[in-house]
C-alpha atoms as an extended CHARMM CRD file, in Angstrom:
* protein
*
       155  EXT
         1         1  UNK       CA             90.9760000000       90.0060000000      153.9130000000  PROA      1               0.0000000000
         2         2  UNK       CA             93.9230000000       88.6960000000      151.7530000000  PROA      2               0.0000000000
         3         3  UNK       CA             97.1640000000       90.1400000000      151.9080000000  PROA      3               0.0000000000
         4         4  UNK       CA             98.0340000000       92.3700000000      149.3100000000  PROA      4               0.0000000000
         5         5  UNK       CA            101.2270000000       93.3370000000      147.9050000000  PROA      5               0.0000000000
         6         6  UNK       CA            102.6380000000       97.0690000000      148.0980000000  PROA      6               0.0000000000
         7         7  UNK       CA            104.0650000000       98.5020000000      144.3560000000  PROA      7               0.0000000000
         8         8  UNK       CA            104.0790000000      101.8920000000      146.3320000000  PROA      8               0.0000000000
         9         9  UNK       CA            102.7530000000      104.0770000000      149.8440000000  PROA      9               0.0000000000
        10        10  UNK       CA            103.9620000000      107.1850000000      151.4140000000  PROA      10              0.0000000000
        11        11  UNK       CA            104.8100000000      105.2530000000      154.9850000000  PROA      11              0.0000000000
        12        12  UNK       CA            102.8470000000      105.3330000000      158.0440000000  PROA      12              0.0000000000
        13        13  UNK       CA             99.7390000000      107.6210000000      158.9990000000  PROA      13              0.0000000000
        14        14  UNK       CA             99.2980000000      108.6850000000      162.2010000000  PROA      14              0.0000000000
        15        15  UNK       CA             95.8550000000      107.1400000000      163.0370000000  PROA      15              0.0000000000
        16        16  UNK       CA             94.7860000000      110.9600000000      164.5180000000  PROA      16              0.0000000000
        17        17  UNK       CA             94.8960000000      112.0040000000      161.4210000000  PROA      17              0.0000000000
        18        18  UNK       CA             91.9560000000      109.3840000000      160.3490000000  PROA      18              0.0000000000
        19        19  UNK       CA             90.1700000000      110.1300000000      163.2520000000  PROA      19              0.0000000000
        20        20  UNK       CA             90.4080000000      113.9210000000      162.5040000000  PROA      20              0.0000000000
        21        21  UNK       CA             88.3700000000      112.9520000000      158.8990000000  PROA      21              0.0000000000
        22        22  UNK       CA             86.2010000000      110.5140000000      160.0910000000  PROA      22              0.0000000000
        23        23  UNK       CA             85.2970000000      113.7900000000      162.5580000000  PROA      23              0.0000000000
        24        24  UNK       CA             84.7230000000      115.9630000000      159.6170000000  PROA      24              0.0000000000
        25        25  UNK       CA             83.2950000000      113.5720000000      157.1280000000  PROA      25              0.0000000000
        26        26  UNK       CA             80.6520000000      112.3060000000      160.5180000000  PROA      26              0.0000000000
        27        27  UNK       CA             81.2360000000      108.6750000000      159.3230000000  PROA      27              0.0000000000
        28        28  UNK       CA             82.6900000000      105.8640000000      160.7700000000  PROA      28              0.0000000000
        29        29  UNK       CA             85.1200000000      104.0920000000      158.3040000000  PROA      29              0.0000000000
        30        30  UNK       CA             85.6120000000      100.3740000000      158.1550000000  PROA      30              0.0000000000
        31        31  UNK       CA             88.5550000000       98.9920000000      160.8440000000  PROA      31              0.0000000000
        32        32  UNK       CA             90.0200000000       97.1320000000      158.2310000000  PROA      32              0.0000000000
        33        33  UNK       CA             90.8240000000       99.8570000000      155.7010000000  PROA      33              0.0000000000
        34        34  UNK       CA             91.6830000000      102.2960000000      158.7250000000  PROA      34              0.0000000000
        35        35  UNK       CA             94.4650000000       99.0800000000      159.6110000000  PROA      35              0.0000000000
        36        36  UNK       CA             95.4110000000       98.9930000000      156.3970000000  PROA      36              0.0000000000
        37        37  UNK       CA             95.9320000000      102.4430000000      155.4160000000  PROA      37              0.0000000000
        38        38  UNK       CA             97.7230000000      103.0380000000      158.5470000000  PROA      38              0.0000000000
        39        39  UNK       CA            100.5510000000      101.5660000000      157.6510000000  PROA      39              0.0000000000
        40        40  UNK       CA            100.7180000000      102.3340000000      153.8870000000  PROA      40              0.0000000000
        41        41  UNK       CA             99.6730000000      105.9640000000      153.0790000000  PROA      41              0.0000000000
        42        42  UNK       CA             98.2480000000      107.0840000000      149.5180000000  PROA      42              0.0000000000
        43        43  UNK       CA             98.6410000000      102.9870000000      148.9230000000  PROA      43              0.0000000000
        44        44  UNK       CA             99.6010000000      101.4530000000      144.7570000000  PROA      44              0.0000000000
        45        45  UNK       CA             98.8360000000       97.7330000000      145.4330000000  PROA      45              0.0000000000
        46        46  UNK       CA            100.0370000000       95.9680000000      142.7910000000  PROA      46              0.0000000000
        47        47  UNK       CA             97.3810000000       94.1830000000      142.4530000000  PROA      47              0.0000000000
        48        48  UNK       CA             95.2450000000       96.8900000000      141.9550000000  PROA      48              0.0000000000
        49        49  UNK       CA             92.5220000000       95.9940000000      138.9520000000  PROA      49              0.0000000000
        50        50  UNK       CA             89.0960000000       95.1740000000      139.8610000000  PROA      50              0.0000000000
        51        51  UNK       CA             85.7340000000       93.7720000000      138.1580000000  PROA      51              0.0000000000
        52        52  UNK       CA             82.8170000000       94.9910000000      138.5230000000  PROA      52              0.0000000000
        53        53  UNK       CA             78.8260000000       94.8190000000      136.7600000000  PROA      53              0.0000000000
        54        54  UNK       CA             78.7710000000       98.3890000000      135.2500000000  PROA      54              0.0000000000
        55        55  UNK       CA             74.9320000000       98.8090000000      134.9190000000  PROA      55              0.0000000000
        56        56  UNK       CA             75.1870000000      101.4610000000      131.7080000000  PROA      56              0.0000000000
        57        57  UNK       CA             77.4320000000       98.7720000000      129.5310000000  PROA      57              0.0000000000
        58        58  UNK       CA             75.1690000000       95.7260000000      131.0870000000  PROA      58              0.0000000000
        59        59  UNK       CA             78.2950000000       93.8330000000      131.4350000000  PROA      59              0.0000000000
        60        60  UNK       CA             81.7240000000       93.2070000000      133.2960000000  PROA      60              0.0000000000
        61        61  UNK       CA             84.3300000000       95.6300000000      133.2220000000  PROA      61              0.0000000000
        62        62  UNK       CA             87.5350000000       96.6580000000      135.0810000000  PROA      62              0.0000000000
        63        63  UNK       CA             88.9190000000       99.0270000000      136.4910000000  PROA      63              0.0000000000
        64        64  UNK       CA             92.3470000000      100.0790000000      138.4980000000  PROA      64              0.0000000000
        65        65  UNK       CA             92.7660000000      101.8010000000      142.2200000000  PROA      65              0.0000000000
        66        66  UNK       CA             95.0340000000      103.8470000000      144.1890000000  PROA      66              0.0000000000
        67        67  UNK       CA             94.2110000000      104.9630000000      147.7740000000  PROA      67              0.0000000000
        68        68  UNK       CA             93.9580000000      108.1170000000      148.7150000000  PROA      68              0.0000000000
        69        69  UNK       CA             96.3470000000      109.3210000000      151.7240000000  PROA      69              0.0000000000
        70        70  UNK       CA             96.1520000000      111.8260000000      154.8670000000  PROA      70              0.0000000000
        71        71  UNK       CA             98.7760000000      114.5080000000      155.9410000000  PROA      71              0.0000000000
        72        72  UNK       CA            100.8280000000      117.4420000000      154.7920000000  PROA      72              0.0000000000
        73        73  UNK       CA            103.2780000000      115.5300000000      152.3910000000  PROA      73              0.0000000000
        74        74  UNK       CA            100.4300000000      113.6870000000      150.3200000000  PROA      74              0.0000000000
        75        75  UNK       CA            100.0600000000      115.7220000000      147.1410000000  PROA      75              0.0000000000
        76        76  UNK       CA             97.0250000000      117.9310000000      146.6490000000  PROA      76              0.0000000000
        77        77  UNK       CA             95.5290000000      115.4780000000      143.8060000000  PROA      77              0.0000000000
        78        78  UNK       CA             95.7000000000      112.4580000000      146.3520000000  PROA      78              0.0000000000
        79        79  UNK       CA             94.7230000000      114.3080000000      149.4490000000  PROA      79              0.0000000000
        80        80  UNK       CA             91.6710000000      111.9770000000      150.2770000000  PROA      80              0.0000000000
        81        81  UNK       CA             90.2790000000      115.9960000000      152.3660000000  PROA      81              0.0000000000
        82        82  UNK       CA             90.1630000000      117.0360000000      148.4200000000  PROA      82              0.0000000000
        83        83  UNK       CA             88.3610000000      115.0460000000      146.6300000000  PROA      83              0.0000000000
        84        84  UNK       CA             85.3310000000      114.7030000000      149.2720000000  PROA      84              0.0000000000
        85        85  UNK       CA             83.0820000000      117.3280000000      147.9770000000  PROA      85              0.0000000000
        86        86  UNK       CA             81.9340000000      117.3380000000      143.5730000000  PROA      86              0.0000000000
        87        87  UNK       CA             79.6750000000      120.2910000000      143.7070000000  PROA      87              0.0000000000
        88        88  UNK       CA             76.3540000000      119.8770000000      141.9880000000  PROA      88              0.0000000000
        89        89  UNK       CA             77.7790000000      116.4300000000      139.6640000000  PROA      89              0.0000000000
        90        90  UNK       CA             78.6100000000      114.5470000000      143.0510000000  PROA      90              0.0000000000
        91        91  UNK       CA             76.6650000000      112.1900000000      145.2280000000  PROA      91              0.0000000000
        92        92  UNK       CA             75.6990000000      112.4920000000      148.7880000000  PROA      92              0.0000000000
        93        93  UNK       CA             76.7350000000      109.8950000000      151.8590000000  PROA      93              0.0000000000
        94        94  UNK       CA             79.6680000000      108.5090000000      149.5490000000  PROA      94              0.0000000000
        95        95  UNK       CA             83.1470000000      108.7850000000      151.2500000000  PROA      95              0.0000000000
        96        96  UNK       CA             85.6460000000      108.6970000000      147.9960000000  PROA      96              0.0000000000
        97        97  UNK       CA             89.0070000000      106.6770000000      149.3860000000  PROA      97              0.0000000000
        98        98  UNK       CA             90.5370000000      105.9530000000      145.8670000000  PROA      98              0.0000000000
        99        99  UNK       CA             90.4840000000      107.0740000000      142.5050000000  PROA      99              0.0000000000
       100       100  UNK       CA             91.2200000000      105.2420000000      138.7320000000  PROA      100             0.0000000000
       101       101  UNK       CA             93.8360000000      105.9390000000      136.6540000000  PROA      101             0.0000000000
       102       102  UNK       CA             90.8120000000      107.3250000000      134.1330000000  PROA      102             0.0000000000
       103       103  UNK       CA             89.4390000000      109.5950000000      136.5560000000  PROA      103             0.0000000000
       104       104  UNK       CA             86.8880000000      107.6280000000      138.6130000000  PROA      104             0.0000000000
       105       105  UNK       CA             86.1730000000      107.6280000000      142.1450000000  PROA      105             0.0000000000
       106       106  UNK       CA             86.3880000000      104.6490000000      144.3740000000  PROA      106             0.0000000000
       107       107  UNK       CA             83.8150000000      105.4250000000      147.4800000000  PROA      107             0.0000000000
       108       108  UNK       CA             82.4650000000      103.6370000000      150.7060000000  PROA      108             0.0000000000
       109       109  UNK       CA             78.6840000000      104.0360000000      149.9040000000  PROA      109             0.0000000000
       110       110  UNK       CA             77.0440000000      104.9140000000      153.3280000000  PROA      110             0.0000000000
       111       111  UNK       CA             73.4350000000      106.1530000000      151.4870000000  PROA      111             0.0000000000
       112       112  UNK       CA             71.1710000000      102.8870000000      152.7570000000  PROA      112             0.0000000000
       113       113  UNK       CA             73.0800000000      103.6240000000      155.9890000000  PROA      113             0.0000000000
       114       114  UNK       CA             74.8320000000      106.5070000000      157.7720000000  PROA      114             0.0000000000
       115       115  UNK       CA             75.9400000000      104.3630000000      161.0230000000  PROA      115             0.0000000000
       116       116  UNK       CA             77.1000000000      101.5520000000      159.5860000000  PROA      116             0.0000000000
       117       117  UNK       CA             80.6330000000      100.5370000000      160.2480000000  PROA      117             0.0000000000
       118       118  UNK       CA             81.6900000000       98.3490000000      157.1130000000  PROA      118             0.0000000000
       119       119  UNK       CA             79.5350000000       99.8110000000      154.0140000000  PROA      119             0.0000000000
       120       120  UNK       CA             79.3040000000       98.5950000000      150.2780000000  PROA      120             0.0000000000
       121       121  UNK       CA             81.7980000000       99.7470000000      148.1490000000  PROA      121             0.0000000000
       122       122  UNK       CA             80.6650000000      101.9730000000      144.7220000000  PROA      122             0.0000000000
       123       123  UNK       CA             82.3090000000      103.3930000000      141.6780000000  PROA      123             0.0000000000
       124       124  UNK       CA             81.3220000000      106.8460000000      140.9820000000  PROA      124             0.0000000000
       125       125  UNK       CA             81.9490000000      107.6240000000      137.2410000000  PROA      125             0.0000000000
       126       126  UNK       CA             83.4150000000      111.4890000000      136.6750000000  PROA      126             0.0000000000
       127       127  UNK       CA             82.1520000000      111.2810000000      133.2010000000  PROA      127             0.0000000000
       128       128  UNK       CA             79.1040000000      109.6130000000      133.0480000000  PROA      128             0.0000000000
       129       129  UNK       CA             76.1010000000      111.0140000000      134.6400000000  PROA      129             0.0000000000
       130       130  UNK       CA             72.0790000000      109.7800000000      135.2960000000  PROA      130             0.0000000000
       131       131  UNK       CA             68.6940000000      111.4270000000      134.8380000000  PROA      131             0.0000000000
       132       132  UNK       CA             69.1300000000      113.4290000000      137.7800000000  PROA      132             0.0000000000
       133       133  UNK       CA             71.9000000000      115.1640000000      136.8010000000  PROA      133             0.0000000000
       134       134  UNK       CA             74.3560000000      113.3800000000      139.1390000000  PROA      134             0.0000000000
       135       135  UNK       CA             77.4020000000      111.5400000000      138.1640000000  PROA      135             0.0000000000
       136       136  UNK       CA             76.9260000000      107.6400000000      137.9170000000  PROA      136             0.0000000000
       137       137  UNK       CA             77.5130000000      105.3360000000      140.5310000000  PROA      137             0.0000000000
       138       138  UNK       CA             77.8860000000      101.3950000000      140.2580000000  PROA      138             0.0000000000
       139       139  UNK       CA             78.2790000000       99.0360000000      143.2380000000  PROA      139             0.0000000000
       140       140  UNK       CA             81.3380000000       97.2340000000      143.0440000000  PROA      140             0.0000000000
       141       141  UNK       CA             81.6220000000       95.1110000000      146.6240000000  PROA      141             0.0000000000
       142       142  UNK       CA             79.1810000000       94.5350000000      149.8310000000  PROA      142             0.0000000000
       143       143  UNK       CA             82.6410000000       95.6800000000      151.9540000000  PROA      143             0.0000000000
       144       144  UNK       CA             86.1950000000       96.8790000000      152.2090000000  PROA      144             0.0000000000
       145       145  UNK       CA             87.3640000000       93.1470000000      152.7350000000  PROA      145             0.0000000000
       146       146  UNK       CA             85.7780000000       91.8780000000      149.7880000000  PROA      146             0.0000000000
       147       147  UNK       CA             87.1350000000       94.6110000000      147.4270000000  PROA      147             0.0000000000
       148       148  UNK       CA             90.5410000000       93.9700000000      148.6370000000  PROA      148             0.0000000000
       149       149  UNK       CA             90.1970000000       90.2440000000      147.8150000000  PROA      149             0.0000000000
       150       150  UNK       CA             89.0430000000       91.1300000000      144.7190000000  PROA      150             0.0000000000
       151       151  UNK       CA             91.7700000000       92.8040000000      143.7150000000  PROA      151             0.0000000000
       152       152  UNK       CA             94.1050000000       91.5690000000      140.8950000000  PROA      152             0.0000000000
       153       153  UNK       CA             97.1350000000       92.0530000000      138.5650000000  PROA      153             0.0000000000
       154       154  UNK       CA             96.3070000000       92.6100000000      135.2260000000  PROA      154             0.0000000000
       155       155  UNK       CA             99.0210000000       90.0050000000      133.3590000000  PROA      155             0.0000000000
């Protein structure tokens, strides 16, 4: 995984506290986003724009992140505890850790598998939704490590 520069984080999280979701949520999340996020909270990379196939275009688009962050000081908006749960619209066995500027959700996808350690990474589109009612999801990386080095500033 590349390193990537910080625009912005709230600090250090105190690795309990990811525990305590991964507890609740009853999925393991990859070791190299729990490293990362460790030590930058509610992370702004500044390279933060990504590419990705978007099935309901049929072409490449992009797309900005920001991570989500843990603990009492993290605004209710970017509480990652918040935005885990969409009611009927939202998508079981996804695990949202960032959102877009626009509104979209940036998920570990843990659907083909509940156990696995280092899952594919989705977009899940607040605004656009399929036949079944739910809201869209496109597949955006095979891991954590890949979307990071995928990651890029928009010139």
């Amino acid at each position: 995984m590349k390193t990537i520069n910080i625009f912005h984080d709230e600090g250090l999280v105190d690795v309990r506290l990811i525990a305590d979701f991964e507890k609740k949520i009853g999925y393991v999340l990859p070791v190299s986003y729990k490293a990362l996020i460790s030590q930058h909270n509610a992370l702004q990379p500044e390279d933060c724009n990504f590419k990705f196939f978007d099935k309901s275009l049929n072409r490449i688009t992009s797309r900005d992140v920001t991570f989500l962050g843990y603990g009492p000081e993290i605004s209710e908006t970017s509480d990652i505890s918040n935005l885990q749960w969409h009611d009927i619209y939202g998508r079981e066995h996804l695990v949202v850790f960032g959102v877009t500027a626009g509104g979209d959700y940036i998920c570990f996808d843990y659907s083909g598998n509940k156990a696995i350690e280092d899952p594919p990474v989705v977009i899940m589109f607040h605004d656009y939704f399929d036949s079944d009612g739910k809201m869209s999801v496109c597949f955006v990386s095979d891991n954590f490590n890949q979307f990071i080095d995928s990651l890029y500033s928009e010139e």
